[in-house]
Coordinates of N, CA and C and ligand atoms in Angstrom, one line a residue:
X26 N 12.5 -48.0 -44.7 CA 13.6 -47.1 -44.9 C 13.0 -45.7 -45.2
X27 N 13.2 -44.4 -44.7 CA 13.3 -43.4 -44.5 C 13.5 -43.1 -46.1
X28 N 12.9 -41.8 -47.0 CA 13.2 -41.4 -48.1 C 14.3 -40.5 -48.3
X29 N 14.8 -39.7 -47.3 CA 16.3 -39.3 -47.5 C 17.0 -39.4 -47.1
X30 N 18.7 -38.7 -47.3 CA 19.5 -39.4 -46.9 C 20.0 -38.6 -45.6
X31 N 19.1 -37.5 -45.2 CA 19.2 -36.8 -44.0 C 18.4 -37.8 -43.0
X32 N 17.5 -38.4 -43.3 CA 16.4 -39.0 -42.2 C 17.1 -40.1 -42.3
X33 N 18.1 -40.8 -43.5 CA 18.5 -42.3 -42.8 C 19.7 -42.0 -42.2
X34 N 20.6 -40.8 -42.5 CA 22.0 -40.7 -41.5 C 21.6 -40.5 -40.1
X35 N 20.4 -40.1 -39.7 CA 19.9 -39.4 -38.4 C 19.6 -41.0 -37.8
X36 N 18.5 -42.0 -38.4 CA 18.2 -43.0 -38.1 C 19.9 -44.2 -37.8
X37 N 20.7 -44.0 -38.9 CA 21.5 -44.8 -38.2 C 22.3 -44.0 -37.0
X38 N 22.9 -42.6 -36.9 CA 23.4 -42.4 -35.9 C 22.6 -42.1 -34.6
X39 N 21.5 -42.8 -34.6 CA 20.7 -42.8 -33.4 C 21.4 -44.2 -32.9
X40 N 21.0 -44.7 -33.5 CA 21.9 -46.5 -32.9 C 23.3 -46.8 -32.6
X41 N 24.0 -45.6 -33.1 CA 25.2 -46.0 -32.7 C 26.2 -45.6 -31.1
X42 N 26.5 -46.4 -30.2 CA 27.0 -46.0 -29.2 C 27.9 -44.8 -29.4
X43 N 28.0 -44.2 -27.9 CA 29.0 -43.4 -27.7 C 30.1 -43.7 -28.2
X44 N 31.3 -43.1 -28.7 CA 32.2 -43.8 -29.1 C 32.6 -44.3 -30.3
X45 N 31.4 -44.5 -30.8 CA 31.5 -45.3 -32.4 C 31.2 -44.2 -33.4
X46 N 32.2 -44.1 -34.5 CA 32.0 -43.1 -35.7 C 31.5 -43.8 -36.4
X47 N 30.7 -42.6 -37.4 CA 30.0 -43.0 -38.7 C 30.7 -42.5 -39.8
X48 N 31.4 -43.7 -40.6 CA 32.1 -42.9 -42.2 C 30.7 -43.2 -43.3
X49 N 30.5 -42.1 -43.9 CA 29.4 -42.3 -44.7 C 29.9 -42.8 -46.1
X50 N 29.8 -43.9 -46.3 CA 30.5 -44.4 -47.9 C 30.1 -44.1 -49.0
X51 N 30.5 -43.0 -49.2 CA 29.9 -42.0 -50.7 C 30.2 -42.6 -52.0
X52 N 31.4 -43.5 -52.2 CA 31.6 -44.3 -53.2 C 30.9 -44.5 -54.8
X53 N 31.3 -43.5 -56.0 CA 30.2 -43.7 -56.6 C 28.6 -43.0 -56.5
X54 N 28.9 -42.4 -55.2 CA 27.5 -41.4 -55.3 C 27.8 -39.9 -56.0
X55 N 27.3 -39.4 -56.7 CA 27.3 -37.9 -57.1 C 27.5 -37.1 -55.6
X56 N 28.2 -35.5 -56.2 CA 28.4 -34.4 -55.6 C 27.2 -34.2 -54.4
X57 N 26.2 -34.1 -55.1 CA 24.6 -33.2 -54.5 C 24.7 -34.4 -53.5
X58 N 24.9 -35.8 -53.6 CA 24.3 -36.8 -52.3 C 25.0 -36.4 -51.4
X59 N 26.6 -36.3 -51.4 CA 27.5 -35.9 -50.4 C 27.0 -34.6 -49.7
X60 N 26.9 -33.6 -50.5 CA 26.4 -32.3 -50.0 C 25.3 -31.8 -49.4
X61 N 24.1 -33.1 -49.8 CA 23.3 -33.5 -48.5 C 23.2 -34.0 -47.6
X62 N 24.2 -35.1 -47.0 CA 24.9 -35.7 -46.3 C 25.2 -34.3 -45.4
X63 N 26.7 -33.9 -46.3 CA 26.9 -32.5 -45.2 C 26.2 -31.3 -44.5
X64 N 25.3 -31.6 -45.3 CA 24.0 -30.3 -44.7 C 23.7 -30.7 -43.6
X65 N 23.3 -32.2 -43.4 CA 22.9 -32.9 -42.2 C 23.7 -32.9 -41.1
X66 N 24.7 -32.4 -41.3 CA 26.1 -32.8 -40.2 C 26.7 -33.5 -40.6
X67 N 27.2 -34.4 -41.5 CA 28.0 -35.9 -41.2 C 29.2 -34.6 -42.1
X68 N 30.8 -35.7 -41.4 CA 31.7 -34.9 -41.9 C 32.7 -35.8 -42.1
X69 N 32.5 -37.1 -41.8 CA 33.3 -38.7 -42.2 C 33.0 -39.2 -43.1
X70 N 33.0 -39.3 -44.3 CA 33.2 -39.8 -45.6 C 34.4 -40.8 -46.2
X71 N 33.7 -41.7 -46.6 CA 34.3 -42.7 -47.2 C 34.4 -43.1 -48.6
X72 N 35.6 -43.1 -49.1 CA 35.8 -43.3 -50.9 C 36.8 -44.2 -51.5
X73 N 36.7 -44.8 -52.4 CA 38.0 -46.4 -53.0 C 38.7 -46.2 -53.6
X74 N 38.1 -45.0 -54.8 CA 39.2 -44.6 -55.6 C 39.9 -43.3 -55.9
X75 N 41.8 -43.3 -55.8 CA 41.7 -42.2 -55.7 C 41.8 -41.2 -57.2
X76 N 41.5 -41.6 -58.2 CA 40.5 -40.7 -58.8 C 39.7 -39.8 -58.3
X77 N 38.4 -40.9 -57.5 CA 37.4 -39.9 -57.5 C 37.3 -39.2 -56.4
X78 N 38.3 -40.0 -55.4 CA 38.8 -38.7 -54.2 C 39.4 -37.0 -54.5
X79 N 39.6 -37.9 -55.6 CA 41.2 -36.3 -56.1 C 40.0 -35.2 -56.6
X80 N 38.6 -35.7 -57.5 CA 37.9 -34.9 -57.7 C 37.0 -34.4 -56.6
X81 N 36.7 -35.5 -55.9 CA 35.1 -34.8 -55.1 C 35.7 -34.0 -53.8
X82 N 37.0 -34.1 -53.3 CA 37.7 -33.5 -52.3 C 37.8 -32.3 -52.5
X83 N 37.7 -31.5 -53.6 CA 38.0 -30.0 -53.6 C 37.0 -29.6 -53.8
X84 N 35.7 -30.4 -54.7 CA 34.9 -29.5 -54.5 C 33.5 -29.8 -53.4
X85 N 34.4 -30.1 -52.4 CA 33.7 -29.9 -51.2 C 34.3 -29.1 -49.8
X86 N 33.6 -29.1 -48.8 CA 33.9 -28.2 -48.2 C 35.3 -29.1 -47.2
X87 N 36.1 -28.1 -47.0 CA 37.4 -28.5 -46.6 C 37.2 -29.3 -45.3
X88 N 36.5 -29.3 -44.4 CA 36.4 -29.5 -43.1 C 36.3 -31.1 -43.0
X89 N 35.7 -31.7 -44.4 CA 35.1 -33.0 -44.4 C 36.5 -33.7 -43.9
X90 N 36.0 -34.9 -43.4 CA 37.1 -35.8 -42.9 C 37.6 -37.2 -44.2
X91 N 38.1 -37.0 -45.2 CA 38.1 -38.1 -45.4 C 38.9 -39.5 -45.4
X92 N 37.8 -40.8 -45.9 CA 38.4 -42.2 -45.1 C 38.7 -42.9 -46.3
X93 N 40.1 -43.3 -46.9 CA 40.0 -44.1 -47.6 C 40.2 -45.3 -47.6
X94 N 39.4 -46.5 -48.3 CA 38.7 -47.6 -48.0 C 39.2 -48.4 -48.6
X95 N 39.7 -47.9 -50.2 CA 39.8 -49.2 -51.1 C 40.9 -49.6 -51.7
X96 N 41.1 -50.7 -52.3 CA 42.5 -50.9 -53.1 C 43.5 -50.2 -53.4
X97 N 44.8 -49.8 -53.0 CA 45.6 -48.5 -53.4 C 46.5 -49.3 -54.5
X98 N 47.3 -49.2 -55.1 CA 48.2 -49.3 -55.6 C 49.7 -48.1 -55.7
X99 N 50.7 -49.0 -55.2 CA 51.9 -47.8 -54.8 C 51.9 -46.6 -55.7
X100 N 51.4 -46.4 -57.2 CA 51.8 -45.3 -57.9 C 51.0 -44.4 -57.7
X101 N 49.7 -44.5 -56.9 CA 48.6 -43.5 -56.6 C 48.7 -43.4 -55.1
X102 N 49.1 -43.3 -54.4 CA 49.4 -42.7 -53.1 C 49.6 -41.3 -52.7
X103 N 50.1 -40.8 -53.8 CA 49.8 -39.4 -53.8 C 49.1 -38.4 -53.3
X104 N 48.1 -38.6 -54.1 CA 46.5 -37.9 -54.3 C 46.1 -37.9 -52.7
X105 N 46.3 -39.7 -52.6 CA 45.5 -40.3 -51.4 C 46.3 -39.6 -49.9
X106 N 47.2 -39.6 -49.8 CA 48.0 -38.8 -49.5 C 47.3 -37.3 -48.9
X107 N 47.1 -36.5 -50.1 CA 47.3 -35.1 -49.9 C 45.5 -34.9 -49.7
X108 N 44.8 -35.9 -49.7 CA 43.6 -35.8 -49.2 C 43.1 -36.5 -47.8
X109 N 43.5 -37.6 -47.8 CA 42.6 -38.9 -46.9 C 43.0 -38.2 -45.8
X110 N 41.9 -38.2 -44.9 CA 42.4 -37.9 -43.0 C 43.1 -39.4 -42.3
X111 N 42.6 -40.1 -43.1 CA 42.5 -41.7 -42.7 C 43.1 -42.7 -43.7
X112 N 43.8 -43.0 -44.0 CA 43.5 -44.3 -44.9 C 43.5 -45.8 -44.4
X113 N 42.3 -46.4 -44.7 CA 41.5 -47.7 -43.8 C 42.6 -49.0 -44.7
X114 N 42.8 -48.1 -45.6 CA 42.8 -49.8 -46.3 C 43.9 -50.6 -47.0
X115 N 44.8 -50.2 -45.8 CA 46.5 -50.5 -46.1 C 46.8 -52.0 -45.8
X116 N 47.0 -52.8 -47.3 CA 46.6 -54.2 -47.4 C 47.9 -54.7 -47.9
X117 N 49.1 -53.9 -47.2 CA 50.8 -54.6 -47.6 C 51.4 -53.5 -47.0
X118 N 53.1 -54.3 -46.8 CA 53.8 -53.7 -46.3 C 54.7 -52.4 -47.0
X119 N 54.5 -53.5 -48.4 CA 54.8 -52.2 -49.6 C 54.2 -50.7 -49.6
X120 N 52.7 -51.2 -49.4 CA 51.9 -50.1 -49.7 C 52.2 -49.1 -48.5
X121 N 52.3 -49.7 -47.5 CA 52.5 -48.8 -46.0 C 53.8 -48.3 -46.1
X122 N 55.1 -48.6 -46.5 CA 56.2 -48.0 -47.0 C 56.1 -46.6 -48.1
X123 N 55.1 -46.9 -49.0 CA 54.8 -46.1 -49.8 C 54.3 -44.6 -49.5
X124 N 53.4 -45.1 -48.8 CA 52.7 -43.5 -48.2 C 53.5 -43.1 -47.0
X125 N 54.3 -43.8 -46.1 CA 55.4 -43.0 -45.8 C 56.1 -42.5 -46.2
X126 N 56.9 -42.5 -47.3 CA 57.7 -42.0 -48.0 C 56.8 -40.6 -48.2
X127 N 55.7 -40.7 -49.0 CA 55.1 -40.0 -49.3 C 54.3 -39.2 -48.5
X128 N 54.1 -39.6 -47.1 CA 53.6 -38.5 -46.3 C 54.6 -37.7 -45.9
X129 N 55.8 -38.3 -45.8 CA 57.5 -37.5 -45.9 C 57.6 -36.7 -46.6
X130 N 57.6 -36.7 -48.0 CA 57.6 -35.8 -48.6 C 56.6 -34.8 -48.7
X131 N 55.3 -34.9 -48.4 CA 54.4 -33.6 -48.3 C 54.7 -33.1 -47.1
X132 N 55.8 -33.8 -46.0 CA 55.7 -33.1 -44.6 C 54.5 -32.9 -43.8
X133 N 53.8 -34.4 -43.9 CA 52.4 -34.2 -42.9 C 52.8 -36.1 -42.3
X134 N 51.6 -36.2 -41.7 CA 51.7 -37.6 -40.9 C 50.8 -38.2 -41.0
X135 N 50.9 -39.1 -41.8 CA 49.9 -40.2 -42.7 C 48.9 -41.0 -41.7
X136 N 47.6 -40.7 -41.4 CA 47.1 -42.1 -40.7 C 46.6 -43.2 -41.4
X137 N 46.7 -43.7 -40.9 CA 46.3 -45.5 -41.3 C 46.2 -46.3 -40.5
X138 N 45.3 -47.4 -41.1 CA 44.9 -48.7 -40.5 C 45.5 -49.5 -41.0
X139 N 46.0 -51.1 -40.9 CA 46.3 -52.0 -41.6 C 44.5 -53.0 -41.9
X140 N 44.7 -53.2 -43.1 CA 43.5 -54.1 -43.3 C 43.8 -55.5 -43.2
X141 N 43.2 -56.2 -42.2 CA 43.1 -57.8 -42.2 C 42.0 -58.2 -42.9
X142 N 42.6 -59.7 -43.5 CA 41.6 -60.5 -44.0 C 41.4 -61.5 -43.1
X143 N 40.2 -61.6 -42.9 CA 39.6 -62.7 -41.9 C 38.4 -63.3 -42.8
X144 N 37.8 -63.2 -43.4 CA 36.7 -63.4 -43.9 C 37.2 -64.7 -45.1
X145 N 35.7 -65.8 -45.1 CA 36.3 -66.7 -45.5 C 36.2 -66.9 -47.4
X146 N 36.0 -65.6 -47.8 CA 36.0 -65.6 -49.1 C 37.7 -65.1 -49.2
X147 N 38.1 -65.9 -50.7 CA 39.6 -65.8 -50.7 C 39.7 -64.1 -51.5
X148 N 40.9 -63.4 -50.9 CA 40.9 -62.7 -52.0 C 42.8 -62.2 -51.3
X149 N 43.5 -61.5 -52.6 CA 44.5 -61.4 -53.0 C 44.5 -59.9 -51.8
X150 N 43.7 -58.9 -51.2 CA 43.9 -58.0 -50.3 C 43.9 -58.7 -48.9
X151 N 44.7 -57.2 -48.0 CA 44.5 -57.3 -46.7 C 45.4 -58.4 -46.2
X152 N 46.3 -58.1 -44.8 CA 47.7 -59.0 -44.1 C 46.2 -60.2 -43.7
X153 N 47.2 -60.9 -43.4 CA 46.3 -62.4 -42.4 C 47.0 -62.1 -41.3
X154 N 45.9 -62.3 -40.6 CA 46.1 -61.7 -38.6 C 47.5 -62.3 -38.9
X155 N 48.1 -63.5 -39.0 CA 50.0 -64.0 -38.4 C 50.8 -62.9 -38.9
X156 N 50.7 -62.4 -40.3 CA 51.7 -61.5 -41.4 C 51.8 -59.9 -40.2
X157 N 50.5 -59.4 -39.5 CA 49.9 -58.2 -38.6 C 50.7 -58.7 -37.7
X158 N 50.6 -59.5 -37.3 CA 51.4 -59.7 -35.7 C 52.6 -59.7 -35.4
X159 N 53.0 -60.4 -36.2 CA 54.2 -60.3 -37.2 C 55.2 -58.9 -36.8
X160 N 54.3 -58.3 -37.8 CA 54.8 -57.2 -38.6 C 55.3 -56.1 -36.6
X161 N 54.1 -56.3 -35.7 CA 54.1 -55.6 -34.6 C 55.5 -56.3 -33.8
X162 N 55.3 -57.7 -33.6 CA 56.6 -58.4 -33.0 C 57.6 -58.3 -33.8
X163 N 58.1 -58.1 -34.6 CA 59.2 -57.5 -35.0 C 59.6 -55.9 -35.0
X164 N 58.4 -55.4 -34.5 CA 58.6 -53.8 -34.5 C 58.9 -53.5 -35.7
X165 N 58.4 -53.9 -36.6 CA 58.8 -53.2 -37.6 C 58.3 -51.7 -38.1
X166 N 57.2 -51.1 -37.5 CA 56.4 -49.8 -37.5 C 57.5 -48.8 -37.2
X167 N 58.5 -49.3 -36.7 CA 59.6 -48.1 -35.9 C 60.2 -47.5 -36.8
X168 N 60.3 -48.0 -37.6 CA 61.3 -47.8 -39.3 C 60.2 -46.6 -40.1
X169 N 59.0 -46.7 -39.7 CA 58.1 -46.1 -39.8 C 58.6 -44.5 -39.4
X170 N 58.7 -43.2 -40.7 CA 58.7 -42.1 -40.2 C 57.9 -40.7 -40.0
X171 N 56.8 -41.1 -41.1 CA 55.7 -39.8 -40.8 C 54.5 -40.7 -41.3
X172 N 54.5 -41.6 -40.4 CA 52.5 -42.6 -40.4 C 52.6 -43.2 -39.1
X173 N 51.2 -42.7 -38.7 CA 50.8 -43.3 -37.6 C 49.9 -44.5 -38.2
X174 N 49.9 -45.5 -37.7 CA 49.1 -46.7 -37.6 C 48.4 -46.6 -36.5
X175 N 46.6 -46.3 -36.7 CA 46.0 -46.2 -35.5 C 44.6 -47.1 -35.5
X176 N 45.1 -48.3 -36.4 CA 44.7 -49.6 -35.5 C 44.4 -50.0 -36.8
X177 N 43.1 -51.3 -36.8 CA 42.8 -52.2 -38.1 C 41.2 -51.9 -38.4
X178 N 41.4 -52.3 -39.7 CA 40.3 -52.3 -40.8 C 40.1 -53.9 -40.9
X179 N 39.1 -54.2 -41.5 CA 38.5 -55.4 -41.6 C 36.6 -55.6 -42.3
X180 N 36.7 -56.9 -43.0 CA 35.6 -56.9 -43.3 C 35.1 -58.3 -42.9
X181 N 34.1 -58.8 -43.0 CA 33.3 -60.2 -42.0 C 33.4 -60.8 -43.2
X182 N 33.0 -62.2 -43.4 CA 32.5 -62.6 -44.6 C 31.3 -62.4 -45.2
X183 N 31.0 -62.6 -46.3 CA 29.8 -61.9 -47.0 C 28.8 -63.0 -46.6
X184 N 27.8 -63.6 -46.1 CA 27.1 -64.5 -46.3 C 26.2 -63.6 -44.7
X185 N 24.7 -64.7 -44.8 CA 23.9 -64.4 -43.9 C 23.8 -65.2 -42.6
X186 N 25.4 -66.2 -42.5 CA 25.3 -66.3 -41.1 C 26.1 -65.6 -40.1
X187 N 25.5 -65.0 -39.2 CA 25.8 -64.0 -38.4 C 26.4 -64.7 -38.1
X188 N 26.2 -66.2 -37.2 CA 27.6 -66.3 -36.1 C 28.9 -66.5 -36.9
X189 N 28.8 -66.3 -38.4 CA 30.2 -66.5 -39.0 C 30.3 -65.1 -38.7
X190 N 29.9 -64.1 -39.5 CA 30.0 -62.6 -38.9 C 30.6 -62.2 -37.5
X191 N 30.0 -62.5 -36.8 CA 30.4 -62.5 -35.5 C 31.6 -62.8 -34.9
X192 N 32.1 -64.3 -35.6 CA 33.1 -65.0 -34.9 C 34.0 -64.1 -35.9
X193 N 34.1 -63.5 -37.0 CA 34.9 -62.8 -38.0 C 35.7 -61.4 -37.1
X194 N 34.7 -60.8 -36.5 CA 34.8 -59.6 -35.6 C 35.8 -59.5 -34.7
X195 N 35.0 -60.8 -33.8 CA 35.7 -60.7 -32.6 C 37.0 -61.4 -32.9
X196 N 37.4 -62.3 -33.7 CA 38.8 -62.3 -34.3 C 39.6 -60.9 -34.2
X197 N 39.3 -60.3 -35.3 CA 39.7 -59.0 -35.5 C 40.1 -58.3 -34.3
X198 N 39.0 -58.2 -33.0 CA 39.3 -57.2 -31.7 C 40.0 -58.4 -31.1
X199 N 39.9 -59.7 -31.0 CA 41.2 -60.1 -30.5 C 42.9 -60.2 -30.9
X200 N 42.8 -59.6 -32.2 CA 44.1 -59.7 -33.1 C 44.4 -57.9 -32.1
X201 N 43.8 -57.6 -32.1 CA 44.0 -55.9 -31.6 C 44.9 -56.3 -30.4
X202 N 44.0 -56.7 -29.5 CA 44.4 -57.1 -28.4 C 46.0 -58.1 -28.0
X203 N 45.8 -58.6 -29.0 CA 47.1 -59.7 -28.9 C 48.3 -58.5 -29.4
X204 N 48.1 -57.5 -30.4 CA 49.3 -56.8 -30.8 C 49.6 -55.6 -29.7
X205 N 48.5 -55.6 -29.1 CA 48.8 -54.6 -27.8 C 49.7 -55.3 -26.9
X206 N 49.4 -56.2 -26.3 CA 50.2 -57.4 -25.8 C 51.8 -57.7 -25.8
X207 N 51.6 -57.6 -26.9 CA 53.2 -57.7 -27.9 C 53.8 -56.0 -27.7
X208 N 53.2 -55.4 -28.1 CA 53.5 -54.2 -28.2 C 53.1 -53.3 -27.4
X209 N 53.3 -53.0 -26.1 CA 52.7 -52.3 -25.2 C 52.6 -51.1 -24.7
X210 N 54.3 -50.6 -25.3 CA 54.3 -49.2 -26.1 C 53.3 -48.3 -27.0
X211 N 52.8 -49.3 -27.5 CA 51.9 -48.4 -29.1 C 50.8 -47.6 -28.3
X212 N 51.4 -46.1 -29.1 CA 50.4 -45.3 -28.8 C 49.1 -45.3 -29.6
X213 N 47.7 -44.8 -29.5 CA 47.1 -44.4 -30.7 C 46.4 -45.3 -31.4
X214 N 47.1 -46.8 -30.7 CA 46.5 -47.9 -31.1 C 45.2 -48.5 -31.0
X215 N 44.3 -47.8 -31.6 CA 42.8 -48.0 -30.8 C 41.4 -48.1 -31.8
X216 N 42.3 -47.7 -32.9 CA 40.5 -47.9 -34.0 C 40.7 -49.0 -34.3
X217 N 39.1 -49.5 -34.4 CA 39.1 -51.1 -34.9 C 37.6 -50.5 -36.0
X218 N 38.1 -50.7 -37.7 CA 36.9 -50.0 -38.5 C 36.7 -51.5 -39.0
X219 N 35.2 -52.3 -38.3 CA 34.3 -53.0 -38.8 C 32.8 -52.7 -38.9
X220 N 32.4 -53.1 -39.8 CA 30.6 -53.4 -40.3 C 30.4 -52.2 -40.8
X221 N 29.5 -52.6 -42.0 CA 29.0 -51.6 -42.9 C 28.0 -52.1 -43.1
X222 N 27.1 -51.6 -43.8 CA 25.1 -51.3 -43.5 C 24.4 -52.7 -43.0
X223 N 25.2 -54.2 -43.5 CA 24.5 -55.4 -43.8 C 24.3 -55.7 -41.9
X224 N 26.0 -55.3 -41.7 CA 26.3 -56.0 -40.5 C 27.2 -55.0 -39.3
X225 N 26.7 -54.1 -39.1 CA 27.6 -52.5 -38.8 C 27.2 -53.0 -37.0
X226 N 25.9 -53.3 -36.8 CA 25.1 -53.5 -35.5 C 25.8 -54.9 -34.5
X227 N 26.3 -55.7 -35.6 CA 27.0 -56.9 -35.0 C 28.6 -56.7 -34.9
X228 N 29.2 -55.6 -35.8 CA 30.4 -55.6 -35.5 C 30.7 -54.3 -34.4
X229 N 29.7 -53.8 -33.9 CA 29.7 -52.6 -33.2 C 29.7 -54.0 -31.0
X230 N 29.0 -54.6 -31.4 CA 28.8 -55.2 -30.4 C 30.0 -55.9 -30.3
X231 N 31.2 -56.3 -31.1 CA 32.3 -57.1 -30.7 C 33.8 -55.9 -31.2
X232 N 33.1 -54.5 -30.6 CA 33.9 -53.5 -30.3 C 34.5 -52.9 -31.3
X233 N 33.7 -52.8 -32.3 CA 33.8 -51.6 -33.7 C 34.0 -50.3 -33.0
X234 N 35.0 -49.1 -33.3 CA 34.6 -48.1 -32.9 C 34.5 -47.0 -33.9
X235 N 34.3 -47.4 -35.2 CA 33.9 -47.0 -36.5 C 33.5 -47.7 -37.2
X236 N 32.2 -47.3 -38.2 CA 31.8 -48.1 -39.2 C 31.6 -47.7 -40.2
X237 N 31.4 -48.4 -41.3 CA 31.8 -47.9 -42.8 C 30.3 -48.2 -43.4
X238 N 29.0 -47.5 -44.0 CA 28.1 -47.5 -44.1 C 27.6 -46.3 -45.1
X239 N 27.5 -47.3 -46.6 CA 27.0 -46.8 -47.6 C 25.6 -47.3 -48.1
X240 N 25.2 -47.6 -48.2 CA 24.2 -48.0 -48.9 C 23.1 -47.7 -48.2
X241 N 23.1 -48.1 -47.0 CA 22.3 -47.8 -45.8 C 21.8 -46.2 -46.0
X242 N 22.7 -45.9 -46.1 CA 22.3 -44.3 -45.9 C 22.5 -43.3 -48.0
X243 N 23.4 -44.0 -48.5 CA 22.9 -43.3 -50.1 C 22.2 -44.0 -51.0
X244 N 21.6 -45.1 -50.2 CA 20.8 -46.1 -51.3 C 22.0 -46.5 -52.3
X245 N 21.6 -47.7 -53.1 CA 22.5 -48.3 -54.0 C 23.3 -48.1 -55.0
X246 N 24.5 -48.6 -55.1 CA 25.3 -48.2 -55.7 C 24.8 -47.9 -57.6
X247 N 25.4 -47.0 -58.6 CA 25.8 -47.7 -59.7 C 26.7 -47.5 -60.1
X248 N 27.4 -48.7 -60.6 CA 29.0 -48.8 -61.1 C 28.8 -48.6 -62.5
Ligands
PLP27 C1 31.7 -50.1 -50.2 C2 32.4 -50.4 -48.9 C3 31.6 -50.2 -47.7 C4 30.2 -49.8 -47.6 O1 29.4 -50.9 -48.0 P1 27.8 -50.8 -47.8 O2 27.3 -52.2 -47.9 O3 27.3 -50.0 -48.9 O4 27.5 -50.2 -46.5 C5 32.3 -50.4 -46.5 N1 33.6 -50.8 -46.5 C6 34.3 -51.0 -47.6 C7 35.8 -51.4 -47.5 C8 33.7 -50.8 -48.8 O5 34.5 -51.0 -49.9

């Protein structure tokens, strides 16, 4: 590994196909990492909480794109709101009702992903592919008035067998696929955000066209 974080964003966006974005998962890293980051070019940034979105977003330069990734809870939508370019990590119907309302009221047009859980660790986030399909066969997005939904988020399971990895993915781009299907209208419907530093190169191969990649490029976290 490369000693900065200009030589390793350069090294991974060498690898990445045409097509495929790089969100750089600042999470927990201080001001100066991010602002070396941006010196380098990168301008897709990724953050969990919006605390520390609400702080590190002003004092940086306006242009940055940012991606939010992590757990929301309906009373902090806000912030997330009046910052995120993106929000990845829309893990209920509640929550996606929420920031409409609330992209309503700021009068802008909320993007988002819905996050599926596929991965075989249990956890209380993210629709299960049926609840997603669901939600598209019923049309219920129409009810939907200032958010675009411009496709899914997802994560593989944590472990080091790839072909579980793998078979996690392509789940995911076939869940895309099946809601296109059903829904053949949907415009805009096209980001699928898998793999981050462990496994970014295998979810890129089963048609990631964004990846979420922190560590890789700010070195490790501390919480
Ligand atoms: C922290 C995080 C990442 C980045 O993880 P790395 O292993 O550091 O690349 C990607 N996606 C989500 C949702 C995260 O919470």
């Amino acid at each position: 590994m490369h000693s900065t974080i200009a030589e390793r964003l350069s090294d991974i966006l060498h690898t990445l196909p045409e097509g495929v974005e790089l969100v750089a998962v600042s999470k927990f890293h201080p001001i100066e990492a991010l602002a070396e980051a941006y010196a380098a070019g990168q301008r897709a940034f990724g953050e969990s909480r919006a605390q520390e979105l609400s702080v590190k977003a002003p004092a940086l330069p306006s242009d940055i794109r940012w991606h939010f990734i992590g757990h929301l809870q309906t009373n902090k939508v806000r912030p997330v709101v009046t910052h995120a370019s993106m929000i990845e990590s829309v893990d209920s119907e509640r929550l996606l009702n929420a920031i409409d309302r609330e992209a309503e009221r700021q009068q802008k047009v909320a993007r988002v992903l819905l996050q599926v859980h596929v991965a075989q660790e249990e956890t209380k986030f993210g629709f299960s592919p049926a609840e997603v399909l669901d939600y598209f066969k019923d049309r219920r997005f129409e009810t939907l008035k200032a958010t675009h939904i411009c496709g899914l988020m997802a994560m593989a399971s944590n472990t080091d067998d790839t072909e579980r990895v793998r078979s996690d993915f392509s789940r995911v781009a076939s869940l895309q696929r099946e809601i296109l299907a059903t829904a053949p209208d949907l415009r805009g419907f096209d980001t699928l955000s898998m793999g981050m530093s462990d496994d970014y190169p295998i979810a890129i191969s089963e048609g990631a066209t964004l990846v979420r990649v922190g560590s890789a490029i700010f070195g490790p976290r501390e919480y």
